[in-house]
Amino acid sequence: IADSVFLRDGFKAEGEVSFATARIGGQLDCSGGQFTAGQTGYALHCNGAQIADNALLHDGFEAEGEVNFAHVRIGKCLDLSGCVITVPSGLTVGDWEAQPCVLDLDSAYIADQLFLPRPNPEQREAPIKGSVDLQYTHCRILHDSELPKTAHAPRQWVTGWIKLDGLTYDRLGVGAPKLAKDRKRWLDRQPKADRRGKRFKPQPYEQLSKVLREMGHISSARSIAVAKQWRMHHSGKLHPSAYVFRWLALWPAGYGYRPQYPFVLAVALVLLGNIVFETAYRAGYMSPAQPHAAIVEINDSVRAIGRTTSAEASASAPVCSLVERSEVVPPFNGIVYTLDTFIPLVDLDQETSWKPSQARRCIEGLDRINPGPLWWRQNWLPQWVESGMVSWMPGWFVFVWKWGLMVAGFLITALIAASLSGLIRKD
């Protein structure tokens, strides 16, 4: 057909209308037409057709039966906005997973824009009552939409599944949803076999993430990338060793796309460690550590003063305070000690100066020597909580907590560094 084909403005057909493998030099305009399938199940059959201009199935286009545009080549746009396509009458439709395909665009090539049907807020039903096949379809701009959550109508434009594996597009249209939560609903319309299990198809997630990133929607792109990795993680395709590694190393960092997650965990551990170590210090389970050159001399002085009977000497230098009063041992600081323990390859002169002790040391005059951090001095915690923590704190717990914090610090800091560098953002 050298020019255009018009099946519009009140056109009605009962039985299959076929342009299979046809060549149309202009456009195919079926806007406002009504098509009813015959025994073949096809209402409009254009498999393998070549349309030089637009293919318009909008503004009141209605089809009862399958609309087949598989393997077509369209020189400009395919406009399906405003159309209504349903399964043939008398056909029983089950749940959305079992609904038959009524719009087939498998391997279609659309040079410009693809306008998918839009939900109508005035209607109670979606415009596509069935499923849609978009496998290996290509277009430059993809237009789809859904209604706001408060609308008294279906949010989605299709009641059945949507096959998306192999669908490629360069951009999303102006009115197309860009938020990750909206696009995830779109991805979740895929058949169960495509979206989970050993036949999981990662390409739709990868394509959408790539397009959102190129359009500047970085947060949504990362959320879609994390969703893809999550599906991969639970697909059953991975070797058990890879599964364990991804669960231990990649999942806490959002598979490399959410480095803020381990950072938040690190901050929480540091704050909790500050409370634990400060409480242990107040309970007498943190003691000065070697190697400080003057510790031995100070201990000798402590023993010498302990043997003296001079009240003046004892008052001027209490036995349990000499070491902490000395300049060779820096004052204990809970937050700095926690950071020194948590962050590897960092020396803040706290971990080398203080160590957990199984035996409770003398804490006479401790509040005067080292009154502690602001949150301890101002009683930000209830007094009964502070006193209960000090009286309960066992010496072995401080050892276990420190070892655990050192291991967690090594793993979390390595994970943050790998996430920020992009090292683990790999498939």
Tab-separated table of C-alpha atoms in Angstrom:
chain	number	residue	atom	x	y	z
A	1	ILE	CA	0.000	0.000	0.000
A	2	ALA	CA	1.785	3.110	-1.203
A	3	ASP	CA	0.018	5.599	1.076
A	4	SER	CA	-1.957	5.416	4.336
A	5	VAL	CA	-4.652	3.103	5.676
A	6	PHE	CA	-7.633	4.571	7.545
A	7	LEU	CA	-9.892	2.309	9.615
A	8	ARG	CA	-11.313	5.005	11.861
A	9	ASP	CA	-14.282	7.192	12.762
A	10	GLY	CA	-16.935	4.528	13.255
A	11	PHE	CA	-15.197	1.699	11.376
A	12	LYS	CA	-16.415	-1.687	12.673
A	13	ALA	CA	-15.183	-5.164	11.896
A	14	GLU	CA	-16.429	-8.542	13.069
A	15	GLY	CA	-13.687	-11.051	12.456
A	16	GLU	CA	-9.945	-10.776	11.996
A	17	VAL	CA	-8.509	-7.735	10.205
A	18	SER	CA	-5.053	-8.729	8.965
A	19	PHE	CA	-2.143	-6.679	7.643
A	20	ALA	CA	0.389	-9.428	8.330
A	21	THR	CA	3.684	-8.785	6.437
A	22	ALA	CA	2.063	-5.809	4.655
A	23	ARG	CA	4.031	-2.751	3.576
A	24	ILE	CA	2.289	0.551	4.206
A	25	GLY	CA	3.950	3.661	2.801
A	26	GLY	CA	2.103	6.097	5.086
A	27	GLN	CA	0.381	5.596	8.410
A	28	LEU	CA	-2.063	3.073	9.828
A	29	ASP	CA	-4.854	4.999	11.533
A	30	CYS	CA	-7.390	2.939	13.473
A	31	SER	CA	-8.395	5.624	15.975
A	32	GLY	CA	-12.054	5.284	16.927
A	33	GLY	CA	-12.404	1.912	15.180
A	34	GLN	CA	-14.059	-1.141	16.719
A	35	PHE	CA	-12.585	-4.583	16.062
A	36	THR	CA	-14.061	-7.909	17.160
A	37	ALA	CA	-12.021	-11.100	16.843
A	38	GLY	CA	-13.149	-14.066	14.834
A	39	GLN	CA	-12.279	-17.710	15.292
A	40	THR	CA	-8.528	-17.019	15.096
A	41	GLY	CA	-8.642	-14.871	18.246
A	42	TYR	CA	-7.055	-11.895	16.478
A	43	ALA	CA	-8.929	-8.611	16.273
A	44	LEU	CA	-6.120	-6.762	14.423
A	45	HIS	CA	-3.245	-8.829	13.061
A	46	CYS	CA	-0.182	-6.870	11.834
A	47	ASN	CA	2.574	-9.414	12.474
A	48	GLY	CA	5.679	-8.553	10.438
A	49	ALA	CA	4.173	-5.443	8.847
A	50	GLN	CA	6.254	-2.422	7.847
A	51	ILE	CA	4.621	0.955	8.470
A	52	ALA	CA	6.591	3.947	7.238
A	53	ASP	CA	4.766	6.531	9.358
A	54	ASN	CA	2.690	6.349	12.561
A	55	ALA	CA	0.463	3.546	13.775
A	56	LEU	CA	-2.453	5.156	15.634
A	57	LEU	CA	-4.724	3.083	17.837
A	58	HIS	CA	-6.061	5.788	20.139
A	59	ASP	CA	-9.058	8.051	20.777
A	60	GLY	CA	-11.697	5.387	21.213
A	61	PHE	CA	-10.005	2.423	19.550
A	62	GLU	CA	-11.670	-0.733	20.861
A	63	ALA	CA	-10.674	-4.319	20.250
A	64	GLU	CA	-12.233	-7.519	21.550
A	65	GLY	CA	-9.467	-10.017	20.952
A	66	GLU	CA	-5.716	-9.895	20.446
A	67	VAL	CA	-3.996	-6.950	18.800
A	68	ASN	CA	-0.804	-8.341	17.280
A	69	PHE	CA	2.051	-6.023	16.299
A	70	ALA	CA	4.836	-8.571	16.753
A	71	HIS	CA	7.919	-8.077	14.554
A	72	VAL	CA	6.547	-4.867	13.025
A	73	ARG	CA	8.738	-1.965	11.936
A	74	ILE	CA	7.174	1.448	12.486
A	75	GLY	CA	8.948	4.503	11.108
A	76	LYS	CA	7.615	6.951	13.694
A	77	CYS	CA	5.257	6.378	16.641
A	78	LEU	CA	2.898	3.707	17.922
A	79	ASP	CA	0.124	5.428	19.865
A	80	LEU	CA	-2.072	3.211	22.042
A	81	SER	CA	-3.265	5.965	24.398
A	82	GLY	CA	-6.992	6.006	24.917
A	83	CYS	CA	-7.556	2.512	23.531
A	84	VAL	CA	-9.480	-0.358	25.127
A	85	ILE	CA	-8.469	-3.964	24.444
A	86	THR	CA	-10.219	-6.920	26.043
A	87	VAL	CA	-10.192	-10.699	25.749
A	88	PRO	CA	-12.761	-12.239	23.374
A	89	SER	CA	-16.224	-12.596	24.844
A	90	GLY	CA	-16.939	-15.925	26.447
A	91	LEU	CA	-13.309	-16.487	27.418
A	92	THR	CA	-12.839	-17.175	31.115
A	93	VAL	CA	-10.105	-15.065	32.708
A	94	GLY	CA	-8.372	-16.225	35.894
A	95	ASP	CA	-6.064	-14.234	38.146
A	96	TRP	CA	-3.661	-11.728	36.639
A	97	GLU	CA	-0.902	-14.319	36.228
A	98	ALA	CA	-3.160	-16.498	34.053
A	99	GLN	CA	-4.705	-13.832	31.831
A	100	PRO	CA	-4.085	-14.313	28.091
A	101	CYS	CA	-2.063	-11.904	25.962
A	102	VAL	CA	-4.245	-9.319	24.214
A	103	LEU	CA	-1.475	-6.919	23.074
A	104	ASP	CA	1.554	-8.513	21.432
A	105	LEU	CA	4.521	-6.244	20.580
A	106	ASP	CA	7.144	-8.992	20.668
A	107	SER	CA	10.304	-7.876	18.777
A	108	ALA	CA	8.591	-4.752	17.440
A	109	TYR	CA	10.852	-1.892	16.303
A	110	ILE	CA	9.415	1.593	16.829
A	111	ALA	CA	11.749	4.310	15.607
A	112	ASP	CA	10.350	7.100	17.733
A	113	GLN	CA	7.821	6.946	20.583
A	114	LEU	CA	5.638	4.234	22.089
A	115	PHE	CA	2.531	5.499	23.876
A	116	LEU	CA	1.058	2.772	26.058
A	117	PRO	CA	-2.588	2.951	27.224
A	118	ARG	CA	-3.442	5.354	30.016
A	119	PRO	CA	-5.710	4.537	32.986
A	120	ASN	CA	-8.916	6.499	32.845
A	121	PRO	CA	-9.941	7.991	36.222
A	122	GLU	CA	-13.580	7.978	35.074
A	123	GLN	CA	-13.568	4.227	34.455
A	124	ARG	CA	-13.498	1.452	37.025
A	125	GLU	CA	-11.477	-0.907	34.841
A	126	ALA	CA	-8.020	-0.825	33.284
A	127	PRO	CA	-7.956	-0.181	29.504
A	128	ILE	CA	-6.073	-3.427	28.801
A	129	LYS	CA	-8.063	-6.361	30.184
A	130	GLY	CA	-5.494	-9.062	29.671
A	131	SER	CA	-1.724	-9.311	29.356
A	132	VAL	CA	0.894	-7.520	27.258
A	133	ASP	CA	4.030	-8.875	25.564
A	134	LEU	CA	6.829	-6.293	25.215
A	135	GLN	CA	9.693	-8.759	24.844
A	136	TYR	CA	12.559	-7.459	22.693
A	137	THR	CA	10.565	-4.359	21.747
A	138	HIS	CA	12.564	-1.215	20.984
A	139	CYS	CA	11.513	2.432	21.009
A	140	ARG	CA	13.233	5.750	21.548
A	141	ILE	CA	10.840	7.137	24.181
A	142	LEU	CA	8.534	4.990	26.305
A	143	HIS	CA	5.340	6.639	27.576
A	144	ASP	CA	3.336	4.915	30.277
A	145	SER	CA	1.399	6.216	33.264
A	146	GLU	CA	-0.652	5.209	36.267
A	147	LEU	CA	-3.211	6.928	38.440
A	148	PRO	CA	-2.500	8.437	41.875
A	149	LYS	CA	-3.063	6.132	44.800
A	150	THR	CA	-6.171	8.028	45.941
A	151	ALA	CA	-8.046	7.650	42.645
A	152	HIS	CA	-11.130	5.398	42.670
A	153	ALA	CA	-9.925	3.454	39.672
A	154	PRO	CA	-7.222	0.920	38.770
A	155	ARG	CA	-3.730	2.376	39.078
A	156	GLN	CA	-2.255	0.138	36.397
A	157	TRP	CA	-3.210	0.267	32.749
A	158	VAL	CA	-3.178	-3.533	32.405
A	159	THR	CA	-4.908	-6.224	34.432
A	160	GLY	CA	-2.568	-9.098	33.484
A	161	TRP	CA	1.179	-9.636	33.256
A	162	ILE	CA	3.666	-7.646	31.187
A	163	LYS	CA	6.646	-9.388	29.607
A	164	LEU	CA	9.551	-6.942	29.719
A	165	ASP	CA	12.629	-9.075	29.009
A	166	GLY	CA	14.579	-7.493	26.152
A	167	LEU	CA	12.542	-4.266	26.074
A	168	THR	CA	14.898	-1.364	25.272
A	169	TYR	CA	14.247	2.365	25.259
A	170	ASP	CA	16.373	5.496	25.485
A	171	ARG	CA	14.169	7.620	27.733
A	172	LEU	CA	10.937	7.600	29.706
A	173	GLY	CA	8.245	10.028	28.626
A	174	VAL	CA	7.384	13.233	30.471
A	175	GLY	CA	4.340	11.750	32.198
A	176	ALA	CA	5.882	8.357	32.913
A	177	PRO	CA	6.491	7.579	36.614
A	178	LYS	CA	10.104	8.144	37.687
A	179	LEU	CA	9.959	7.166	41.357
A	180	ALA	CA	11.450	3.809	42.225
A	181	LYS	CA	8.334	2.603	44.081
A	182	ASP	CA	6.182	3.249	40.999
A	183	ARG	CA	8.631	1.584	38.614
A	184	LYS	CA	8.949	-1.429	40.937
A	185	ARG	CA	5.197	-1.989	40.647
A	186	TRP	CA	5.667	-1.981	36.881
A	187	LEU	CA	8.481	-4.525	37.115
A	188	ASP	CA	6.413	-6.663	39.472
A	189	ARG	CA	3.794	-7.089	36.731
A	190	GLN	CA	6.119	-9.526	34.987
A	191	PRO	CA	5.196	-13.231	35.022
A	192	LYS	CA	6.353	-15.020	38.139
A	193	ALA	CA	8.940	-17.072	36.242
A	194	ASP	CA	10.570	-13.881	34.888
A	195	ARG	CA	10.729	-11.913	38.111
A	196	ARG	CA	11.948	-14.626	40.495
A	197	GLY	CA	13.418	-18.087	40.610
A	198	LYS	CA	16.057	-19.650	38.389
A	199	ARG	CA	14.513	-18.118	35.242
A	200	PHE	CA	14.774	-14.612	36.671
A	201	LYS	CA	15.314	-11.971	33.959
A	202	PRO	CA	17.637	-9.167	35.175
A	203	GLN	CA	17.572	-7.183	31.898
A	204	PRO	CA	14.411	-5.124	32.662
A	205	TYR	CA	15.969	-3.937	35.928
A	206	GLU	CA	19.302	-3.151	34.279
A	207	GLN	CA	17.626	-1.251	31.419
A	208	LEU	CA	15.415	0.805	33.730
A	209	SER	CA	18.284	1.625	36.094
A	210	LYS	CA	20.447	2.741	33.166
A	211	VAL	CA	17.742	5.025	31.737
A	212	LEU	CA	16.873	6.569	35.111
A	213	ARG	CA	20.553	7.231	35.799
A	214	GLU	CA	21.033	8.908	32.410
A	215	MET	CA	17.935	11.037	33.023
A	216	GLY	CA	19.347	12.242	36.352
A	217	HIS	CA	17.108	10.237	38.710
A	218	ILE	CA	20.083	8.807	40.603
A	219	SER	CA	18.241	7.719	43.749
A	220	SER	CA	15.574	5.844	41.786
A	221	ALA	CA	18.242	4.241	39.608
A	222	ARG	CA	20.065	2.962	42.670
A	223	SER	CA	16.864	1.606	44.179
A	224	ILE	CA	16.123	-0.332	40.994
A	225	ALA	CA	19.705	-1.637	40.914
A	226	VAL	CA	19.357	-2.807	44.532
A	227	ALA	CA	16.040	-4.485	43.650
A	228	LYS	CA	17.763	-6.324	40.794
A	229	GLN	CA	20.527	-7.560	43.093
A	230	TRP	CA	17.938	-8.622	45.673
A	231	ARG	CA	16.093	-10.665	43.045
A	232	MET	CA	19.383	-12.155	41.873
A	233	HIS	CA	20.227	-13.005	45.471
A	234	HIS	CA	16.986	-14.960	45.885
A	235	SER	CA	16.826	-16.452	42.395
A	236	GLY	CA	18.582	-19.684	43.290
A	237	LYS	CA	21.045	-19.240	40.418
A	238	LEU	CA	23.999	-18.483	42.656
A	239	HIS	CA	26.519	-20.933	44.030
A	240	PRO	CA	26.122	-21.424	47.820
A	241	SER	CA	29.498	-19.770	48.468
A	242	ALA	CA	28.481	-16.732	46.393
A	243	TYR	CA	25.162	-16.616	48.213
A	244	VAL	CA	26.878	-16.539	51.612
A	245	PHE	CA	29.362	-13.884	50.465
A	246	ARG	CA	26.630	-11.640	49.061
A	247	TRP	CA	24.599	-11.995	52.256
A	248	LEU	CA	27.502	-11.203	54.572
A	249	ALA	CA	29.395	-8.615	52.517
A	250	LEU	CA	27.085	-7.085	49.905
A	251	TRP	CA	23.597	-7.064	51.379
A	252	PRO	CA	24.495	-4.728	54.330
A	253	ALA	CA	25.731	-2.133	51.802
A	254	GLY	CA	22.808	-2.471	49.420
A	255	TYR	CA	25.042	-4.478	47.066
A	256	GLY	CA	27.334	-1.479	46.739
A	257	TYR	CA	24.607	1.029	45.880
A	258	ARG	CA	23.825	2.105	49.465
A	259	PRO	CA	27.126	2.914	51.238
A	260	GLN	CA	25.184	4.937	53.815
A	261	TYR	CA	23.749	1.750	55.319
A	262	PRO	CA	27.061	0.448	56.777
A	263	PHE	CA	27.955	4.033	57.728
A	264	VAL	CA	24.776	4.319	59.819
A	265	LEU	CA	25.560	0.922	61.368
A	266	ALA	CA	29.082	2.128	62.161
A	267	VAL	CA	27.761	5.259	63.887
A	268	ALA	CA	25.339	3.153	65.953
A	269	LEU	CA	28.125	0.771	67.017
A	270	VAL	CA	30.423	3.669	67.941
A	271	LEU	CA	27.729	5.306	70.084
A	272	LEU	CA	26.921	2.014	71.776
A	273	GLY	CA	30.630	1.296	72.256
A	274	ASN	CA	31.065	4.672	73.896
A	275	ILE	CA	28.425	3.758	76.479
A	276	VAL	CA	29.920	0.306	77.098
A	277	PHE	CA	33.523	1.456	77.487
A	278	GLU	CA	32.630	4.515	79.571
A	279	THR	CA	30.547	2.316	81.860
A	280	ALA	CA	33.414	-0.202	82.102
A	281	TYR	CA	35.795	2.610	83.016
A	282	ARG	CA	33.431	3.854	85.721
A	283	ALA	CA	33.071	0.303	87.015
A	284	GLY	CA	36.857	-0.088	87.271
A	285	TYR	CA	37.367	-2.577	84.427
A	286	MET	CA	39.586	-0.328	82.300
A	287	SER	CA	43.219	-0.194	83.462
A	288	PRO	CA	46.312	1.646	82.189
A	289	ALA	CA	48.172	-0.469	79.653
A	290	GLN	CA	51.819	-0.961	78.745
A	291	PRO	CA	54.061	0.218	77.199
A	292	HIS	CA	54.323	3.543	78.986
A	293	ALA	CA	57.856	4.056	80.230
A	294	ALA	CA	56.897	5.635	83.539
A	295	ILE	CA	54.236	3.054	84.492
A	296	VAL	CA	56.728	0.852	86.333
A	297	GLU	CA	58.151	3.786	88.257
A	298	ILE	CA	54.665	4.977	89.128
A	299	ASN	CA	53.679	1.526	90.333
A	300	ASP	CA	56.798	1.422	92.469
A	301	SER	CA	55.819	4.782	93.935
A	302	VAL	CA	52.314	3.481	94.573
A	303	ARG	CA	53.663	0.518	96.491
A	304	ALA	CA	56.060	2.758	98.428
A	305	ILE	CA	53.313	5.182	99.392
A	306	GLY	CA	51.085	2.276	100.284
A	307	ARG	CA	53.612	1.154	102.866
A	308	THR	CA	54.014	4.588	104.427
A	309	THR	CA	52.038	5.582	107.465
A	310	SER	CA	52.281	9.289	106.804
A	311	ALA	CA	48.800	10.721	106.637
A	312	GLU	CA	50.141	13.778	104.782
A	313	ALA	CA	51.767	11.643	102.070
A	314	SER	CA	48.684	9.484	101.657
A	315	ALA	CA	46.443	12.503	101.371
A	316	SER	CA	48.670	14.249	98.861
A	317	ALA	CA	48.926	11.181	96.600
A	318	PRO	CA	46.126	8.624	96.996
A	319	VAL	CA	47.234	5.148	95.980
A	320	CYS	CA	44.457	4.536	93.423
A	321	SER	CA	44.952	7.891	91.682
A	322	LEU	CA	48.699	8.081	91.062
A	323	VAL	CA	48.681	6.431	87.656
A	324	GLU	CA	45.776	8.479	86.370
A	325	ARG	CA	47.293	11.669	87.734
A	326	SER	CA	50.547	11.003	85.895
A	327	GLU	CA	51.184	12.782	82.605
A	328	VAL	CA	52.358	9.617	80.857
A	329	VAL	CA	48.834	8.131	80.736
A	330	PRO	CA	46.327	10.225	78.751
A	331	PRO	CA	42.913	10.631	80.375
A	332	PHE	CA	40.420	7.963	79.357
A	333	ASN	CA	37.850	9.088	76.790
A	334	GLY	CA	35.078	6.638	75.875
A	335	ILE	CA	34.268	7.948	72.379
A	336	VAL	CA	37.915	8.269	71.359
A	337	TYR	CA	38.677	4.813	72.754
A	338	THR	CA	35.774	3.366	70.749
A	339	LEU	CA	36.951	5.055	67.541
A	340	ASP	CA	40.500	3.853	68.174
A	341	THR	CA	39.206	0.290	68.571
A	342	PHE	CA	36.665	0.396	65.748
A	343	ILE	CA	38.703	2.034	62.967
A	344	PRO	CA	41.650	-0.137	61.880
A	345	LEU	CA	45.083	1.347	61.142
A	346	VAL	CA	44.309	4.406	63.285
A	347	ASP	CA	46.168	5.193	66.506
A	348	LEU	CA	44.523	7.780	68.755
A	349	ASP	CA	46.681	6.842	71.782
A	350	GLN	CA	43.729	5.425	73.700
A	351	GLU	CA	43.785	1.715	72.893
A	352	THR	CA	47.536	1.604	73.578
A	353	SER	CA	47.056	3.441	76.879
A	354	TRP	CA	44.052	1.587	78.293
A	355	LYS	CA	42.933	-2.025	78.215
A	356	PRO	CA	40.083	-4.083	79.689
A	357	SER	CA	40.861	-5.748	82.957
A	358	GLN	CA	39.341	-8.791	84.612
A	359	ALA	CA	40.070	-7.411	88.094
A	360	ARG	CA	38.242	-4.321	89.247
A	361	ARG	CA	40.712	-1.498	89.940
A	362	CYS	CA	40.450	1.195	92.602
A	363	ILE	CA	38.033	3.974	91.573
A	364	GLU	CA	38.408	6.259	94.611
A	365	GLY	CA	38.043	9.900	93.593
A	366	LEU	CA	37.338	8.988	89.977
A	367	ASP	CA	34.792	11.752	89.399
A	368	ARG	CA	37.379	14.321	90.510
A	369	ILE	CA	40.189	12.874	88.358
A	370	ASN	CA	38.111	12.234	85.241
A	371	PRO	CA	34.545	13.519	85.485
A	372	GLY	CA	33.646	11.808	82.191
A	373	PRO	CA	31.838	12.974	79.054
A	374	LEU	CA	29.024	15.507	78.989
A	375	TRP	CA	26.292	12.886	78.701
A	376	TRP	CA	27.590	11.217	81.880
A	377	ARG	CA	28.089	14.475	83.838
A	378	GLN	CA	24.665	15.845	82.877
A	379	ASN	CA	22.873	12.574	83.684
A	380	TRP	CA	21.332	12.230	80.229
A	381	LEU	CA	20.658	8.631	81.193
A	382	PRO	CA	18.477	8.047	84.272
A	383	GLN	CA	20.519	7.634	87.425
A	384	TRP	CA	19.190	4.130	88.050
A	385	VAL	CA	20.282	3.131	84.526
A	386	GLU	CA	23.832	4.438	85.055
A	387	SER	CA	24.179	2.848	88.496
A	388	GLY	CA	22.676	-0.406	87.250
A	389	MET	CA	25.075	-0.539	84.292
A	390	VAL	CA	28.074	0.129	86.525
A	391	SER	CA	27.076	-2.500	89.083
A	392	TRP	CA	26.152	-5.114	86.446
A	393	MET	CA	29.111	-4.694	84.065
A	394	PRO	CA	31.228	-7.920	84.192
A	395	GLY	CA	34.888	-7.832	83.241
A	396	TRP	CA	34.629	-10.597	80.623
A	397	PHE	CA	31.943	-8.684	78.742
A	398	VAL	CA	34.331	-5.781	78.075
A	399	PHE	CA	36.848	-8.182	76.509
A	400	VAL	CA	34.211	-9.799	74.269
A	401	TRP	CA	32.766	-6.437	73.271
A	402	LYS	CA	36.175	-5.070	72.326
A	403	TRP	CA	37.057	-8.093	70.178
A	404	GLY	CA	33.674	-8.005	68.479
A	405	LEU	CA	33.979	-4.273	67.865
A	406	MET	CA	37.420	-4.717	66.307
A	407	VAL	CA	36.141	-7.391	63.892
A	408	ALA	CA	33.013	-5.365	63.035
A	409	GLY	CA	35.138	-2.259	62.495
A	410	PHE	CA	37.419	-4.030	60.049
A	411	LEU	CA	34.509	-5.462	58.046
A	412	ILE	CA	32.346	-2.339	58.024
A	413	THR	CA	35.116	0.111	57.142
A	414	ALA	CA	36.256	-2.200	54.340
A	415	LEU	CA	32.664	-2.409	53.120
A	416	ILE	CA	32.246	1.380	53.165
A	417	ALA	CA	35.495	1.865	51.239
A	418	ALA	CA	34.515	-0.766	48.659
A	419	SER	CA	31.056	0.781	48.238
A	420	LEU	CA	32.341	4.325	47.796
A	421	SER	CA	34.920	3.187	45.250
A	422	GLY	CA	32.331	1.193	43.296
A	423	LEU	CA	34.359	-1.980	43.691
A	424	ILE	CA	31.393	-4.178	44.598
A	425	ARG	CA	28.840	-2.683	42.205
A	426	LYS	CA	29.316	-5.619	39.884
A	427	ASP	CA	27.107	-8.435	38.703
